[in-house]
Coordinates of N, CA and C and ligand atoms in Angstrom, one line a residue:
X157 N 44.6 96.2 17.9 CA 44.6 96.7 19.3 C 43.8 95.7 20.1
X158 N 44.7 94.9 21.1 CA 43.4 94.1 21.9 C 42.7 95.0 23.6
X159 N 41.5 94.7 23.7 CA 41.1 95.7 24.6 C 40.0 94.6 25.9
X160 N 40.8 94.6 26.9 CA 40.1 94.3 27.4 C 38.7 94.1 28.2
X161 N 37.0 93.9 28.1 CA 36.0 94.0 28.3 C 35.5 92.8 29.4
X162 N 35.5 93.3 30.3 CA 35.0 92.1 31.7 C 36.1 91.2 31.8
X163 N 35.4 89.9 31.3 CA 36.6 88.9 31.8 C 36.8 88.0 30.0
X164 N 36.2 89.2 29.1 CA 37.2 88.5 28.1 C 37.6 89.8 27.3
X165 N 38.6 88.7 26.3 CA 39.5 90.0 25.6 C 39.0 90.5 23.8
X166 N 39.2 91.7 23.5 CA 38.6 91.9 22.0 C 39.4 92.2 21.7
X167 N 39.4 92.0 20.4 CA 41.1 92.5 19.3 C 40.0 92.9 18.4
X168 N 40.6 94.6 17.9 CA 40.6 94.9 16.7 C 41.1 94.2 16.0
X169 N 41.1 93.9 14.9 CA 41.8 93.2 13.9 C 42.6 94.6 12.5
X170 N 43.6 94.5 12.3 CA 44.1 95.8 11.2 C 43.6 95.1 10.3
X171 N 43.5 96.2 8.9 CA 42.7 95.6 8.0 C 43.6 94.9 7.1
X172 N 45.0 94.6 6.7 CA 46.1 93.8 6.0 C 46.1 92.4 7.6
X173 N 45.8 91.3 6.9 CA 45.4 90.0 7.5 C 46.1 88.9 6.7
X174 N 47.2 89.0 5.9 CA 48.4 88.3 4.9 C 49.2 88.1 5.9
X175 N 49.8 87.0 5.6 CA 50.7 86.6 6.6 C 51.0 85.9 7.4
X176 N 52.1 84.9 7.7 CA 52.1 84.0 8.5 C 51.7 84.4 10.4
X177 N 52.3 85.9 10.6 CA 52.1 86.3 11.9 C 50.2 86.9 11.9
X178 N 49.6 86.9 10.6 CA 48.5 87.3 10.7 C 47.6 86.3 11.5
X179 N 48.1 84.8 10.7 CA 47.2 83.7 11.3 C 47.9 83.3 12.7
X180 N 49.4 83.4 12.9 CA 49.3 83.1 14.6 C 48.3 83.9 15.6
X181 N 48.3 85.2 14.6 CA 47.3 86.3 15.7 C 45.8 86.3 15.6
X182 N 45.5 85.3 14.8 CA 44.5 85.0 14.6 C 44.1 83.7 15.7
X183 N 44.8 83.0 15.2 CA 45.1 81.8 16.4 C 44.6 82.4 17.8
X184 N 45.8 83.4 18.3 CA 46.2 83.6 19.6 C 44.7 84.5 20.2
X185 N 43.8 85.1 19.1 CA 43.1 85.9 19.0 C 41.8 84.7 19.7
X186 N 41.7 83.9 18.9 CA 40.3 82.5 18.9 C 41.1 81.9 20.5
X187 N 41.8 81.8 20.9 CA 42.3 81.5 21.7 C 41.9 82.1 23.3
X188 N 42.3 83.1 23.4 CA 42.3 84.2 24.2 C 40.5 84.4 24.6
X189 N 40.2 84.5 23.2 CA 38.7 85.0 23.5 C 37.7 83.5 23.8
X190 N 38.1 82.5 23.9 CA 37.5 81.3 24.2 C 37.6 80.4 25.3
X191 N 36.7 79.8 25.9 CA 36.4 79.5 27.5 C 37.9 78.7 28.1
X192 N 38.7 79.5 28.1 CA 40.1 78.9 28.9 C 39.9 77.8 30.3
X193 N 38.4 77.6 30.9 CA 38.4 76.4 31.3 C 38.7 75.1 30.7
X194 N 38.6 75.3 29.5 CA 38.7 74.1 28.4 C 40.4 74.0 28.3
X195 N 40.8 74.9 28.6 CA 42.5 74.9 28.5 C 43.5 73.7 28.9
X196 N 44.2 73.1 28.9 CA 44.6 71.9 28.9 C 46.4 71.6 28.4
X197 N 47.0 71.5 29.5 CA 48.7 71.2 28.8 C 48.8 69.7 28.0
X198 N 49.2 69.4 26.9 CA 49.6 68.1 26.7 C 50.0 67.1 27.6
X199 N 49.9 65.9 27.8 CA 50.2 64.7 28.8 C 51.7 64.2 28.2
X200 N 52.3 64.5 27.0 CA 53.6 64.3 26.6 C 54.5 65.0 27.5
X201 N 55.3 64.4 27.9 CA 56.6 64.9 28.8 C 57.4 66.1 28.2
X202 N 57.8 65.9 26.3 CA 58.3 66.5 25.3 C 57.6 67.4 24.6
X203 N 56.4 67.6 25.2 CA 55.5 68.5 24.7 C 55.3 69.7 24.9
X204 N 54.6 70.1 26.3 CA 54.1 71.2 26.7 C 53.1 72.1 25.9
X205 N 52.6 71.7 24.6 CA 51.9 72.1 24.0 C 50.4 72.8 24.5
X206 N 49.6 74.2 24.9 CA 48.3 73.6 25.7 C 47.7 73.9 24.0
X207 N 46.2 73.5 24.7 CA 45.1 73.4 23.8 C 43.4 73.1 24.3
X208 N 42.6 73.0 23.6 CA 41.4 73.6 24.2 C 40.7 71.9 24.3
X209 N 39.8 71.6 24.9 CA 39.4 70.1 25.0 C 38.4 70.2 25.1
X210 N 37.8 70.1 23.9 CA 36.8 70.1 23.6 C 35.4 69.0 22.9
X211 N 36.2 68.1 24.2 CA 35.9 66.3 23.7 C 34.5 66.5 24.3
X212 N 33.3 65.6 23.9 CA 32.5 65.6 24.7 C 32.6 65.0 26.7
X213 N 33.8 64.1 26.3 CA 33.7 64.2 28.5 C 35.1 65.0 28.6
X214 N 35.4 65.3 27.9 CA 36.4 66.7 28.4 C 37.4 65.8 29.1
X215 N 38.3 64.7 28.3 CA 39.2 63.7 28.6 C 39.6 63.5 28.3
X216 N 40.7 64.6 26.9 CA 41.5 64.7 26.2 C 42.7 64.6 26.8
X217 N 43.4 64.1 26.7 CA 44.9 64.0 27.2 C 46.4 64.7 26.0
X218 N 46.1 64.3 24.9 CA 47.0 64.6 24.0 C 46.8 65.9 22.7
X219 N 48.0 67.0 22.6 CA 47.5 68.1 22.0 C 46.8 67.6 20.6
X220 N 47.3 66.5 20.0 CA 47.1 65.9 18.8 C 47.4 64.3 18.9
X221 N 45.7 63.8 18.4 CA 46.4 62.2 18.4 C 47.1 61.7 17.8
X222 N 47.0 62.3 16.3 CA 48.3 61.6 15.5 C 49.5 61.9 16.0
X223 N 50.0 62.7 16.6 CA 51.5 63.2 17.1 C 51.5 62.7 18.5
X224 N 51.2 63.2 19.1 CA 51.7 62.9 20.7 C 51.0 61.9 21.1
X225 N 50.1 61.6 20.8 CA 48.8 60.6 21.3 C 49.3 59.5 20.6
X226 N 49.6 59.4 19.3 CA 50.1 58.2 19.0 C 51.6 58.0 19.6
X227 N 52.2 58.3 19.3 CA 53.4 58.5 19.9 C 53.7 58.1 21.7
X228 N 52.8 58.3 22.0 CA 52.4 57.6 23.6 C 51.8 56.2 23.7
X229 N 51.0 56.0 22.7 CA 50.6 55.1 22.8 C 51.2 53.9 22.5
X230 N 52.2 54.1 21.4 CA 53.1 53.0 20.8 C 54.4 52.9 22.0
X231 N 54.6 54.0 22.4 CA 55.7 53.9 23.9 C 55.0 52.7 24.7
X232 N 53.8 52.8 25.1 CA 52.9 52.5 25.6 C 52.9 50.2 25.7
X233 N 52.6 50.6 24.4 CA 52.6 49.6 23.6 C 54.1 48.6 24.4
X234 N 55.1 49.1 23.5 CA 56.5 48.6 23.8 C 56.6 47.9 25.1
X235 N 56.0 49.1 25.9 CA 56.8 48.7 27.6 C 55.8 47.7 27.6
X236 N 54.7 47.1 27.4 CA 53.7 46.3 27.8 C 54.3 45.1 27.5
X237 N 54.9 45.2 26.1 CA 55.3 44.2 25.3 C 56.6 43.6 25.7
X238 N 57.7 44.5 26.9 CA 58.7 43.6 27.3 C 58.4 43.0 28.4
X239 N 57.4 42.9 28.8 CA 57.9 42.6 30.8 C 57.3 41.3 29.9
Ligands
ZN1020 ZN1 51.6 67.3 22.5

């Protein structure tokens, strides 16, 4: 049961925690209850991913460097490399 308190949220947790929808709700759970100013959409076009940025200058651009961040970067790369 999640229960709203001020301006953040509390989840009971049930006591069976097995499961692949246990850990999304687990996820969604650490999520919810953590400072959503940190909140952040991916800078990939094909992405939309958000996630929390939790860089020290808070200037994260990519949900994951090895995926999207590299992935940009080598785009990146290319166009530099034709003109
Ligand atoms: Zn992404």
């Amino acid at each position: 049961m999640t229960q709203r308190a001020g301006d953040r949220w509390r989840w009971h947790p049930p006591a069976d925690l097995t499961g692949p929808r246990a850990a999304i709700a687990l996820l969604a759970h650490d999520l919810l209850t953590s400072d959503l100013r940190a909140a952040r959409q991916c800078g990939d076009d094909a992405c939309g991913w958000v996630y929390l940025d939790t860089s020290p200058r808070h200037n994260r651009i990519w949900c994951t460097a090895a995926g999207c961040g590299n992935r940009n970067r080598v785009k990146r790369h290319h166009a530099r490399s034709r003109v």
